[in-house]
XYZ file of N, CA and C in Angstrom:
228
model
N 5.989 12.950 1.208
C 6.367 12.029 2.261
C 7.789 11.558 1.976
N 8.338 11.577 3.156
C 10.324 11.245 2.860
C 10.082 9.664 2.735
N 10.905 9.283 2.170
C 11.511 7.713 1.674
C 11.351 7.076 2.661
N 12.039 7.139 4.245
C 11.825 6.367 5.027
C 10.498 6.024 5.669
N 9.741 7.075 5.676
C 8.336 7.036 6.002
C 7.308 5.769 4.998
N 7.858 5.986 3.848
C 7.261 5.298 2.674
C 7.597 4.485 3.204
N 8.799 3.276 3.475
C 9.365 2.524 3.990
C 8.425 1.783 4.843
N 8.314 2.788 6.254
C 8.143 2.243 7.086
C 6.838 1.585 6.870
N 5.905 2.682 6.005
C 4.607 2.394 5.938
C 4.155 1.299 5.039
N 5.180 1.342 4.157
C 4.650 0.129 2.926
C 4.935 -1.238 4.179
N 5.989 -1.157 4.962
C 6.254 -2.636 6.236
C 4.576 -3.182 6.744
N 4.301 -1.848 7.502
C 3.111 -1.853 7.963
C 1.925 -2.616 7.274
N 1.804 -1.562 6.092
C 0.593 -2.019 5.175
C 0.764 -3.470 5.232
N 2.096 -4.100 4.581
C 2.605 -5.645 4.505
C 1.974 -6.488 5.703
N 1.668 -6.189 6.748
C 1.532 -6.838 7.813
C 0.277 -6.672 8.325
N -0.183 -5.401 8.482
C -1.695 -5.294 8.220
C -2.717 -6.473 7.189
N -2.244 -6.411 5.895
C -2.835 -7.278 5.118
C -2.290 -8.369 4.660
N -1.737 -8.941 5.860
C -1.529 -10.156 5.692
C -0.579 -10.585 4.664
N 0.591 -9.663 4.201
C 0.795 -10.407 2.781
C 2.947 -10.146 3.432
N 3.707 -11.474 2.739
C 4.820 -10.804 3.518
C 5.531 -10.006 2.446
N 6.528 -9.392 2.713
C 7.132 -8.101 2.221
C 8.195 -8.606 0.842
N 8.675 -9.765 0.935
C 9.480 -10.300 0.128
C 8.291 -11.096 -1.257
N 6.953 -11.245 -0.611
C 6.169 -11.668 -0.998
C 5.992 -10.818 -2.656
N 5.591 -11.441 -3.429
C 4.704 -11.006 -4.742
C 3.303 -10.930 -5.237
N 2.276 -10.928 -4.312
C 1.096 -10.914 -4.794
C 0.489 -9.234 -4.798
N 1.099 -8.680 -4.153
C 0.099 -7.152 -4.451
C 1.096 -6.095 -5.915
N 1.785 -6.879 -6.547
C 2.441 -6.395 -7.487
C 1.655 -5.728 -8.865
N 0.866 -6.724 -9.094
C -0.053 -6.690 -10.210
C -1.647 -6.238 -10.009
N -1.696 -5.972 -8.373
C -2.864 -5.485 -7.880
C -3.023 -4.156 -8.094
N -1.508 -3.507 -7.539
C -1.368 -2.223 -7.380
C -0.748 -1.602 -8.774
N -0.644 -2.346 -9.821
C -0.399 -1.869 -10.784
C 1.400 -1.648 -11.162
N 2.505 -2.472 -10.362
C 3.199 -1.998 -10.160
C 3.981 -3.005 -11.041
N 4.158 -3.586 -11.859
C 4.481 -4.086 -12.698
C 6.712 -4.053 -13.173
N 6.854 -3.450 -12.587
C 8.255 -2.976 -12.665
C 8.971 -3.236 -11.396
N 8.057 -3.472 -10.024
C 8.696 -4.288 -8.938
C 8.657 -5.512 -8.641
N 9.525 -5.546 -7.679
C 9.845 -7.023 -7.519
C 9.283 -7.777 -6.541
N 9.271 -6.589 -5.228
C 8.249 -7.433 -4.210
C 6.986 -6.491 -3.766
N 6.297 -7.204 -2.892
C 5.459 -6.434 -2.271
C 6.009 -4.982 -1.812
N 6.866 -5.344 -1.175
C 7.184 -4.032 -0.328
C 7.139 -2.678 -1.336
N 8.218 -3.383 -2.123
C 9.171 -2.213 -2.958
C 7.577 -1.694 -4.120
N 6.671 -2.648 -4.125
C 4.885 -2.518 -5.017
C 4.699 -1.179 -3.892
N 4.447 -1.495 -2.687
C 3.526 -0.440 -1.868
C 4.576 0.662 -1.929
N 6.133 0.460 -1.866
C 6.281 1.878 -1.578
C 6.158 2.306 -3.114
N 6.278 2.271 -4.170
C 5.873 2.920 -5.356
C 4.783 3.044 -5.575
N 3.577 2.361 -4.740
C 2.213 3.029 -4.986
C 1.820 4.029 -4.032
N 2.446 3.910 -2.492
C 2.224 5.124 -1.726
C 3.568 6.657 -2.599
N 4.194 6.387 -2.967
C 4.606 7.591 -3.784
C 3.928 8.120 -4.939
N 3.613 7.171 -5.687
C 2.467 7.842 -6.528
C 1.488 8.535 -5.836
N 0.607 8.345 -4.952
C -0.261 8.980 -4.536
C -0.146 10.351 -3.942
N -0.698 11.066 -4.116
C -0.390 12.492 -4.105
C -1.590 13.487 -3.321
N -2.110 12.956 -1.958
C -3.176 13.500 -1.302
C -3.434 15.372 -1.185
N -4.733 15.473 -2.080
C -4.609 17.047 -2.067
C -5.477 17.815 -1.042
N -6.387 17.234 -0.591
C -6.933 17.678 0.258
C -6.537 17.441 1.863
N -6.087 16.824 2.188
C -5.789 16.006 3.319
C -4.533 15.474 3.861
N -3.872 15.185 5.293
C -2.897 14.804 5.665
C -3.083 13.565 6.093
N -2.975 12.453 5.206
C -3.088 11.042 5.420
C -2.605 10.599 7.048
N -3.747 9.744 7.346
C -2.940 9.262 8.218
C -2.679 7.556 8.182
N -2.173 6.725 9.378
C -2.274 5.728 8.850
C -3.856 4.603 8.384
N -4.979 5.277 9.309
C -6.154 4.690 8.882
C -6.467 5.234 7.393
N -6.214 6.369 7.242
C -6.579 6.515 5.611
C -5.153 5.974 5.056
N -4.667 5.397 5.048
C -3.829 4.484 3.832
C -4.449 3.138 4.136
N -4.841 2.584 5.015
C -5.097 1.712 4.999
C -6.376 1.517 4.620
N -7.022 2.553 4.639
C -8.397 2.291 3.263
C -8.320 2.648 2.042
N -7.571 3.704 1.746
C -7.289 3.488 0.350
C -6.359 2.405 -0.129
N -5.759 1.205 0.759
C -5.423 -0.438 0.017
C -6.339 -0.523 0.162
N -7.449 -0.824 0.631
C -8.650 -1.595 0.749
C -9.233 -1.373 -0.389
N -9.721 -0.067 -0.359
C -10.186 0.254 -1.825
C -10.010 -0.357 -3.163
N -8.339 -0.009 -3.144
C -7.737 -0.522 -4.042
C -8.019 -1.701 -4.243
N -7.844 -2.781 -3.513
C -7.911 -4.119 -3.222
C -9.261 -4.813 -3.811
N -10.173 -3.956 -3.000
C -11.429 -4.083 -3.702
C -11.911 -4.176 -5.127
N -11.519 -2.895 -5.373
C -11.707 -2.726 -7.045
C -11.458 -3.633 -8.071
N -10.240 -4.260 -7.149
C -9.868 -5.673 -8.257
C -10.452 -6.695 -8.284
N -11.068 -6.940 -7.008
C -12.197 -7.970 -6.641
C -10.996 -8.614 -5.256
N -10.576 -8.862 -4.946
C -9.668 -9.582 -3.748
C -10.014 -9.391 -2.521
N -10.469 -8.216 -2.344
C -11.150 -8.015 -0.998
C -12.602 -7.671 -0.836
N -13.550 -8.132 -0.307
C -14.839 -8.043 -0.300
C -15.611 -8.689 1.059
């Protein structure tokens, strides 16, 4: 996935779940420990991810945050 796409999508995700982009709470959710905000968290966790079976779309990213989210306990 090109950079701007990541971009656009980490915006999205941001707004979808409620959280704002300058914001810091999904930093330490997503494991991202080396960014600074939300945004710049989702786009280094949607680049990590590396879908092998499948051509993501935006409902499957938005369940795999959920997932994610879940696992930590935050969303339920």
């Amino acid at each position: 996935m090109n950079r701007n796409t990541c971009t656009n999508l980490a915006y999205y995700l941001c707004q979808r779940f409620y959280c704002q982009p300058a914001g810091r709470e999904l930093i330490c959710l997503l494991g991202m420990a080396s960014q600074k905000t939300n945004h710049s968290a989702l786009v280094g966790w949607i680049e990590s991810i590396d879908p092998k079976t499948e051509v993501p779309d935006i409902l499957w990213w938005e369940q795999k945050l959920k997932r994610q989210l879940e696992s930590n306990g935050y969303l339920y």
